[in-house]
mmCIF file of N, CA and C in Angstrom:
data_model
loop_
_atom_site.group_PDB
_atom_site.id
_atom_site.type_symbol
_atom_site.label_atom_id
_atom_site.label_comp_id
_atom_site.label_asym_id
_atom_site.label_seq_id
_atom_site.Cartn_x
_atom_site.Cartn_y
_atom_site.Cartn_z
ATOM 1 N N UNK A 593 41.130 -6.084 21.524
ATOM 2 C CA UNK A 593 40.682 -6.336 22.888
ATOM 3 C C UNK A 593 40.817 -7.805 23.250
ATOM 4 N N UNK A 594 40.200 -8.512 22.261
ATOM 5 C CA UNK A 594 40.399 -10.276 22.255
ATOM 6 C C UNK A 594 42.000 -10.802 22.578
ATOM 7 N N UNK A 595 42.848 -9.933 21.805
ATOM 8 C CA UNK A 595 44.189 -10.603 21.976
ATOM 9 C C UNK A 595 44.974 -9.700 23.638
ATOM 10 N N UNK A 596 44.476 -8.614 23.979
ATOM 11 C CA UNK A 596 45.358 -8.131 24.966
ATOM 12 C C UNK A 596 44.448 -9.013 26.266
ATOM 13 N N UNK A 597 43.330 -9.607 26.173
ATOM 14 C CA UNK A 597 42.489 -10.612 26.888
ATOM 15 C C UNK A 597 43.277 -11.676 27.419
ATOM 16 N N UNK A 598 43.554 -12.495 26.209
ATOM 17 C CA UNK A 598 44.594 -13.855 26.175
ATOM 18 C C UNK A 598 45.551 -13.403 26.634
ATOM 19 N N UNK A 599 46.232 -12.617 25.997
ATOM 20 C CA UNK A 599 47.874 -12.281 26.469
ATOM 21 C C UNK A 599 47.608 -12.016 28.212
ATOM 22 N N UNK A 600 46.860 -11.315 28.692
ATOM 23 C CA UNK A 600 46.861 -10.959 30.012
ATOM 24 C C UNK A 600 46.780 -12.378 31.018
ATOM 25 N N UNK A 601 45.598 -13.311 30.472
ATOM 26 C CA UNK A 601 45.543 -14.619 30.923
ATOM 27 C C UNK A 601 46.813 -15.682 30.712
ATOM 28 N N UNK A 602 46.919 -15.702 29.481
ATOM 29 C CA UNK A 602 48.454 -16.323 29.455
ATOM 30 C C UNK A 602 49.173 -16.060 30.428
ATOM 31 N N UNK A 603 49.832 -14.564 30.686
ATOM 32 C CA UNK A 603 50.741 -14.615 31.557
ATOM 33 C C UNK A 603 50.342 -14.611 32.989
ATOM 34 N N UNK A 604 49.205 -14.715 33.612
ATOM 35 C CA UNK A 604 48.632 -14.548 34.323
ATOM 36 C C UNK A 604 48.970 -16.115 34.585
ATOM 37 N N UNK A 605 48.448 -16.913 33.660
ATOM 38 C CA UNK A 605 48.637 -18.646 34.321
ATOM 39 C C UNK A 605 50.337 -19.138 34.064
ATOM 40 N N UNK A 606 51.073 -18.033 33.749
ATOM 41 C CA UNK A 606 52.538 -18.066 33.694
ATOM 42 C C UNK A 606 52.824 -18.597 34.785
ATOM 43 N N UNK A 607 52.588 -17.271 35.284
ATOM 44 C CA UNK A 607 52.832 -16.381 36.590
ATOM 45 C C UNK A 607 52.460 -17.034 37.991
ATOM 46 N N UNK A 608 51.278 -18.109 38.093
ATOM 47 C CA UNK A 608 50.547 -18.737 38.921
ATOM 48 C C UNK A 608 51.076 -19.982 38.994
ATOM 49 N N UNK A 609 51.461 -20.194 38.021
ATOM 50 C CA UNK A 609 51.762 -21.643 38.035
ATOM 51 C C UNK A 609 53.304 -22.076 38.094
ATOM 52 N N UNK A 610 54.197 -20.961 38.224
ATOM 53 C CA UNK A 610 55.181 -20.774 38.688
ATOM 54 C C UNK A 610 55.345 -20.748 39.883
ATOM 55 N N UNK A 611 54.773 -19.638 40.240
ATOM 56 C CA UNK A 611 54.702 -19.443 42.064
ATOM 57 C C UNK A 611 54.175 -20.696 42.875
ATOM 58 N N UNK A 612 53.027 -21.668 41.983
ATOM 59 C CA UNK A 612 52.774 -22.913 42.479
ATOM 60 C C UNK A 612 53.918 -24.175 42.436
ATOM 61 N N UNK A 613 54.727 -24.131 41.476
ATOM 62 C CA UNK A 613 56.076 -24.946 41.187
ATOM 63 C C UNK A 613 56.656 -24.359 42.252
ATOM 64 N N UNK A 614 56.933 -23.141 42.671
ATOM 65 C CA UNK A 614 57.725 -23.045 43.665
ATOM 66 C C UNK A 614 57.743 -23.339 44.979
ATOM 67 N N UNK A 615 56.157 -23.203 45.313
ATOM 68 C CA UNK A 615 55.648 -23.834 46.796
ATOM 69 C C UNK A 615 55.539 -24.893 46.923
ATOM 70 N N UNK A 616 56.181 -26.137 46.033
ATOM 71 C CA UNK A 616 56.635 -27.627 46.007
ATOM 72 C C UNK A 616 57.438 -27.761 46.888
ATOM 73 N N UNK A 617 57.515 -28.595 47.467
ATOM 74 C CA UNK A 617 58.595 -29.074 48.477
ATOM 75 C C UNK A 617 59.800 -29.841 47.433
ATOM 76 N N UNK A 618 58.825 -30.051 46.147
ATOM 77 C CA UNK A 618 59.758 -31.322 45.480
ATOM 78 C C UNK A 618 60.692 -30.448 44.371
ATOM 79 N N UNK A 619 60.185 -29.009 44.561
ATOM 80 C CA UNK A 619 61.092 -27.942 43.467
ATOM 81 C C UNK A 619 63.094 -28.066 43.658
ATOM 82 N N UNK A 620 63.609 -27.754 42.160
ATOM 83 C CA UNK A 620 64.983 -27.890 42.601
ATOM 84 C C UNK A 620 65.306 -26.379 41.999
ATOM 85 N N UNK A 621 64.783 -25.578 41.867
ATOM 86 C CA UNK A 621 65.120 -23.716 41.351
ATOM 87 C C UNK A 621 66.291 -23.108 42.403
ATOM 88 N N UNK A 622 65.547 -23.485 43.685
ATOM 89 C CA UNK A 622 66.279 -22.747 44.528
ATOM 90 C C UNK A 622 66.481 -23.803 45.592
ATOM 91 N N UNK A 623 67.393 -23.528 46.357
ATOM 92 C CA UNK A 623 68.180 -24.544 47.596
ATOM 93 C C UNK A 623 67.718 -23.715 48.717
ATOM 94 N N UNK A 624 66.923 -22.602 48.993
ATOM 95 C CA UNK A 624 66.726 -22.566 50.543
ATOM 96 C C UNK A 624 65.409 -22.087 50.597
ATOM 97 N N UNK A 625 64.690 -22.596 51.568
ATOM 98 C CA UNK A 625 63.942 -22.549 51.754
ATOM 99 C C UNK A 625 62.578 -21.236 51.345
ATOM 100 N N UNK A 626 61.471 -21.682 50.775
ATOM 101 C CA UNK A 626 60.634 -20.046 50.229
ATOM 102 C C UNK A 626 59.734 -20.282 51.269
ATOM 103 N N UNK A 627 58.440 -19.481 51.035
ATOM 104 C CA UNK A 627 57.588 -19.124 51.700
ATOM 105 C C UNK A 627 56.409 -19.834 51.157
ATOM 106 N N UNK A 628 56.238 -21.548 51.200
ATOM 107 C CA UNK A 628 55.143 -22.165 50.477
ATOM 108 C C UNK A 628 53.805 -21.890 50.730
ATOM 109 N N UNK A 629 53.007 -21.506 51.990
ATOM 110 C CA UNK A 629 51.785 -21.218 51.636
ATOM 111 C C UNK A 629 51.436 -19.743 50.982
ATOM 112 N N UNK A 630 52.470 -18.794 51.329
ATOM 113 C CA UNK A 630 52.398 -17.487 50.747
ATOM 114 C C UNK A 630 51.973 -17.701 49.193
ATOM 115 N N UNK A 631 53.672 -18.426 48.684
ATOM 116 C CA UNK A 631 53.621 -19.010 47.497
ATOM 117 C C UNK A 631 52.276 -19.356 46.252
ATOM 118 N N UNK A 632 51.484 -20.493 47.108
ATOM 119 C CA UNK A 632 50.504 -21.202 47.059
ATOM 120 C C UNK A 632 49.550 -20.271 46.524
ATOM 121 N N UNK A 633 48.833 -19.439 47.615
ATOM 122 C CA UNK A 633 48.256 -18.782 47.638
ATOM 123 C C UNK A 633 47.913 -17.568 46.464
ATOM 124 N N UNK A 634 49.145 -17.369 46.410
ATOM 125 C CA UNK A 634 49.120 -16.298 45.277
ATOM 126 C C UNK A 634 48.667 -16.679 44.029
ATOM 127 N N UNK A 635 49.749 -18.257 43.661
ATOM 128 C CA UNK A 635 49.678 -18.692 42.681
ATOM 129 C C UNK A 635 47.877 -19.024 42.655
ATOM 130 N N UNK A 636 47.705 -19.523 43.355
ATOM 131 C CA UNK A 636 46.186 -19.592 42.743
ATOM 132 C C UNK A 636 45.138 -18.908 42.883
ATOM 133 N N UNK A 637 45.573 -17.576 43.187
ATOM 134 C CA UNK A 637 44.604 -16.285 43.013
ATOM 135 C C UNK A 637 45.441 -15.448 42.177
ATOM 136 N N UNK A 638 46.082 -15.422 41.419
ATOM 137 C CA UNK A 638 46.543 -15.458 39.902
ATOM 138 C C UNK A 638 45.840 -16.772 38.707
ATOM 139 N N UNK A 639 45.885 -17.694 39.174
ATOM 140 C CA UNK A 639 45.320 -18.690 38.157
ATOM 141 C C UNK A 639 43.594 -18.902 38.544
ATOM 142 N N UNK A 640 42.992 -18.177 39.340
ATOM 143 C CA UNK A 640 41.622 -17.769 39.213
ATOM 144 C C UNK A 640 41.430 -16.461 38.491
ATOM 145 N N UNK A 641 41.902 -15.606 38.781
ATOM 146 C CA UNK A 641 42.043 -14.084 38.071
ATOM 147 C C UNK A 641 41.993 -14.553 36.567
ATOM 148 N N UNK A 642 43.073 -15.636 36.056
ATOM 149 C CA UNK A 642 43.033 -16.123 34.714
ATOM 150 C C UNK A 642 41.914 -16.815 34.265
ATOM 151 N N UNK A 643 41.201 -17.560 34.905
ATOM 152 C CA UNK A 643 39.943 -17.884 34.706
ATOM 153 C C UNK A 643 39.172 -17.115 34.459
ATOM 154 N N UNK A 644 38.711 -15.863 35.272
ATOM 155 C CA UNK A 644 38.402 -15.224 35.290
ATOM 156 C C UNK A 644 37.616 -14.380 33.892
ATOM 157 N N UNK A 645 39.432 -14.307 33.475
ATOM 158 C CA UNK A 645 39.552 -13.459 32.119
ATOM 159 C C UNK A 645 39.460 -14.971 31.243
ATOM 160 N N UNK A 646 39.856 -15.655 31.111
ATOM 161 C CA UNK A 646 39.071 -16.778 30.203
ATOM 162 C C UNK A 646 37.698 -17.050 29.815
ATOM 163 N N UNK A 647 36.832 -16.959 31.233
ATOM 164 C CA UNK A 647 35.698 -16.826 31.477
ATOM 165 C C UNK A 647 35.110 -15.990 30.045
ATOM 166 N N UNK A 648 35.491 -14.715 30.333
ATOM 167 C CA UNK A 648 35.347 -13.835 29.407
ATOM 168 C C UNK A 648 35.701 -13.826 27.565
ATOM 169 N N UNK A 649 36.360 -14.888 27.490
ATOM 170 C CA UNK A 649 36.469 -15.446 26.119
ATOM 171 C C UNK A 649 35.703 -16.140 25.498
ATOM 172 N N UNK A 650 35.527 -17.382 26.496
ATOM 173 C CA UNK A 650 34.832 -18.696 26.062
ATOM 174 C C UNK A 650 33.724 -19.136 27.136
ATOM 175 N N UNK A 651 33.185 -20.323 26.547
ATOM 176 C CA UNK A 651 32.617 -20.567 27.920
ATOM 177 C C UNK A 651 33.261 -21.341 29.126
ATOM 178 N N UNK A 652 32.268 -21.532 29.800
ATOM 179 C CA UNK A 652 33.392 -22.760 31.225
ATOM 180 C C UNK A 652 33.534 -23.830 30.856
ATOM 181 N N UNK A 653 33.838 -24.595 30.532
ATOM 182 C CA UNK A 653 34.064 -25.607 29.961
ATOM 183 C C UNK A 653 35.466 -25.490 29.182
ATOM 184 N N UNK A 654 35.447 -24.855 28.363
ATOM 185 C CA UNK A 654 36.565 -24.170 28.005
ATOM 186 C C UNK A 654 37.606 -23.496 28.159
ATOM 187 N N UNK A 655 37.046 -22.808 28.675
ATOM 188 C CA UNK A 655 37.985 -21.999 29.465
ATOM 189 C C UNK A 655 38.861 -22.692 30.547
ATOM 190 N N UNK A 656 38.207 -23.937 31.427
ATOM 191 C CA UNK A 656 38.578 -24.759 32.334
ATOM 192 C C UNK A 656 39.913 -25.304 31.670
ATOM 193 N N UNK A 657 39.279 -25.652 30.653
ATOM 194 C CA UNK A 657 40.681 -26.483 29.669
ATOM 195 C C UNK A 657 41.855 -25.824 29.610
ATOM 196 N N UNK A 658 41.368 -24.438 28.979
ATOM 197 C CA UNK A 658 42.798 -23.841 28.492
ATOM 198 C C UNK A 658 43.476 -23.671 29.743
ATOM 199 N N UNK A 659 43.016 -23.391 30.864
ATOM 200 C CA UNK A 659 43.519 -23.200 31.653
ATOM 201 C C UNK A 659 44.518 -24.069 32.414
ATOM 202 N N UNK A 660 43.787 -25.417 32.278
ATOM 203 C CA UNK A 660 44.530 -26.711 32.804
ATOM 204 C C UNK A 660 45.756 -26.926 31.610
ATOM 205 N N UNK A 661 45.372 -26.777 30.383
ATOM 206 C CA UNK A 661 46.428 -27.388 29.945
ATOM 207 C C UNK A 661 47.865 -26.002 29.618
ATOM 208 N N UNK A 662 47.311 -25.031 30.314
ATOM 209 C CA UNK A 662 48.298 -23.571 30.284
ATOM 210 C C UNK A 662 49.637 -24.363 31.718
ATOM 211 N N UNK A 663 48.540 -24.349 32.673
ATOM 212 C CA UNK A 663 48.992 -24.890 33.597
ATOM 213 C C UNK A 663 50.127 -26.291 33.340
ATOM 214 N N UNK A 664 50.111 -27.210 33.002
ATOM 215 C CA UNK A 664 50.361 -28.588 32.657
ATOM 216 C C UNK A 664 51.291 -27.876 31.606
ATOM 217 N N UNK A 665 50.972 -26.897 30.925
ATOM 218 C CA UNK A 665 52.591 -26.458 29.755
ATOM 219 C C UNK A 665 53.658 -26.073 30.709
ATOM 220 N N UNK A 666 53.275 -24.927 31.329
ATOM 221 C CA UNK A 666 54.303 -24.430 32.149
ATOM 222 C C UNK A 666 54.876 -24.708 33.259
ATOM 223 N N UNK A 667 53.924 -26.317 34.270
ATOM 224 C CA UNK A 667 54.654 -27.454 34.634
ATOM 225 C C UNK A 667 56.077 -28.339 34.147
ATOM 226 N N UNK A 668 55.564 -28.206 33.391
ATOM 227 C CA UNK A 668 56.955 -29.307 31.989
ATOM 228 C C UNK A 668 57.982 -28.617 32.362
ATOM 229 N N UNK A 669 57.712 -27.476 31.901
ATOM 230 C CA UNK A 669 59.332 -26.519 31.772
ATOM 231 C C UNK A 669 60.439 -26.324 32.595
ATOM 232 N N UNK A 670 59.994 -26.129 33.925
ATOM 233 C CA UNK A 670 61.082 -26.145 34.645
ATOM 234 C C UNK A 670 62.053 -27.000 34.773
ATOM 235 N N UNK A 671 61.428 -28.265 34.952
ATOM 236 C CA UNK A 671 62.110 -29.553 35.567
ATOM 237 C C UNK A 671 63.349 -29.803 34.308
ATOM 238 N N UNK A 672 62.339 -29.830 33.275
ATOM 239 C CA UNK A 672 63.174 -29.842 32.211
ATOM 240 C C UNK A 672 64.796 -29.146 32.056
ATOM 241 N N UNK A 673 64.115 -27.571 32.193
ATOM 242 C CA UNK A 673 65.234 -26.455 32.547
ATOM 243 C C UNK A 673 66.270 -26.448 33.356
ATOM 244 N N UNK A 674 66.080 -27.342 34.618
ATOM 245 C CA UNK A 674 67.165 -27.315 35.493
ATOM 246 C C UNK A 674 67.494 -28.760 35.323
ATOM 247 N N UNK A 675 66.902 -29.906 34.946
ATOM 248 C CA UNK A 675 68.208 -31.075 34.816
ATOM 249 C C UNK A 675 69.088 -30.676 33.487
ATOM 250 N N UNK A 676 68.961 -29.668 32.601
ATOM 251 C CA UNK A 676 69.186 -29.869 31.642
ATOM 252 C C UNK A 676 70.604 -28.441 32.185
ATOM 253 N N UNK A 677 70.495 -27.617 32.857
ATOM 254 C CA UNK A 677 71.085 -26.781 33.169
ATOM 255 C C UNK A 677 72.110 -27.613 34.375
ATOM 256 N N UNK A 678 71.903 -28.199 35.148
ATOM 257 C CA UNK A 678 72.616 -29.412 36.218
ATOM 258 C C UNK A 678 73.513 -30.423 35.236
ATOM 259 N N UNK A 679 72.652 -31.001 34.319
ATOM 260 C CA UNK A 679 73.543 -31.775 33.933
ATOM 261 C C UNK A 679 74.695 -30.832 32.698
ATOM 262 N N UNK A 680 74.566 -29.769 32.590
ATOM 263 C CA UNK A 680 75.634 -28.530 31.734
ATOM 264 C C UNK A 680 76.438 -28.573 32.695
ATOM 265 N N UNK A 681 76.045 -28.237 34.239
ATOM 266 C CA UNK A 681 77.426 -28.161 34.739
ATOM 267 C C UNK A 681 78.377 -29.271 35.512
ATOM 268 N N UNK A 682 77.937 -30.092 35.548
ATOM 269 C CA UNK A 682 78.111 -31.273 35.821
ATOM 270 C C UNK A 682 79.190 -32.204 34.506
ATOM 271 N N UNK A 683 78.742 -31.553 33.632
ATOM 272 C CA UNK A 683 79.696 -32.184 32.593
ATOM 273 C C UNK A 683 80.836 -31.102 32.189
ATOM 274 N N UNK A 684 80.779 -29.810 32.976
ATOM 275 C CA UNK A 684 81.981 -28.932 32.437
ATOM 276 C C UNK A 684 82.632 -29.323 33.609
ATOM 277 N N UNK A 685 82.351 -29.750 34.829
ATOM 278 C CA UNK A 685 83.451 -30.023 36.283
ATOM 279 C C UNK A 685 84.020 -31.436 35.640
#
């Protein structure tokens, strides 16, 4: 029960914090325009839902954490992902 808990929250602050990268104005994923407050929105009633279920693990305090630093992991990644995918094609032209 403990681990299908986490796993659900994990992807839950995947999932939120994606859709929040995307309602950036400063995102480079996609070139035309999304739907940023839709976006927004979701993402962070997905990353409360994850609290939520964190809540339910640990206490608040804790839970606050994992959450921030779930968030702050799956920040990193993208940016990473696409200069690193830009500069692939950039060096095969």
């Amino acid at each position: 029960m403990t681990a299908l808990l986490l796993i659900s929250a994990a992807v839950l602050i995947a999932l939120g914090s994606t859709l929040i990268y995307l309602a950036s104005a400063n995102q480079r994923l996609f070139s035309a325009a999304l739907p940023t407050r839709v976006l927004a929105w979701v993402g962070l009633l997905l990353l409360v839902l994850a609290l939520f279920l964190l809540l339910q693990y640990s206490g608040p305090g804790s839970a606050v954490f994992i959450l921030v630093t779930g968030v702050m992991f799956v920040w990193t990644i993208p940016p990473m992902v696409i200069a690193y995918l830009k500069h692939k094609t950039e060096e095969q032209s």
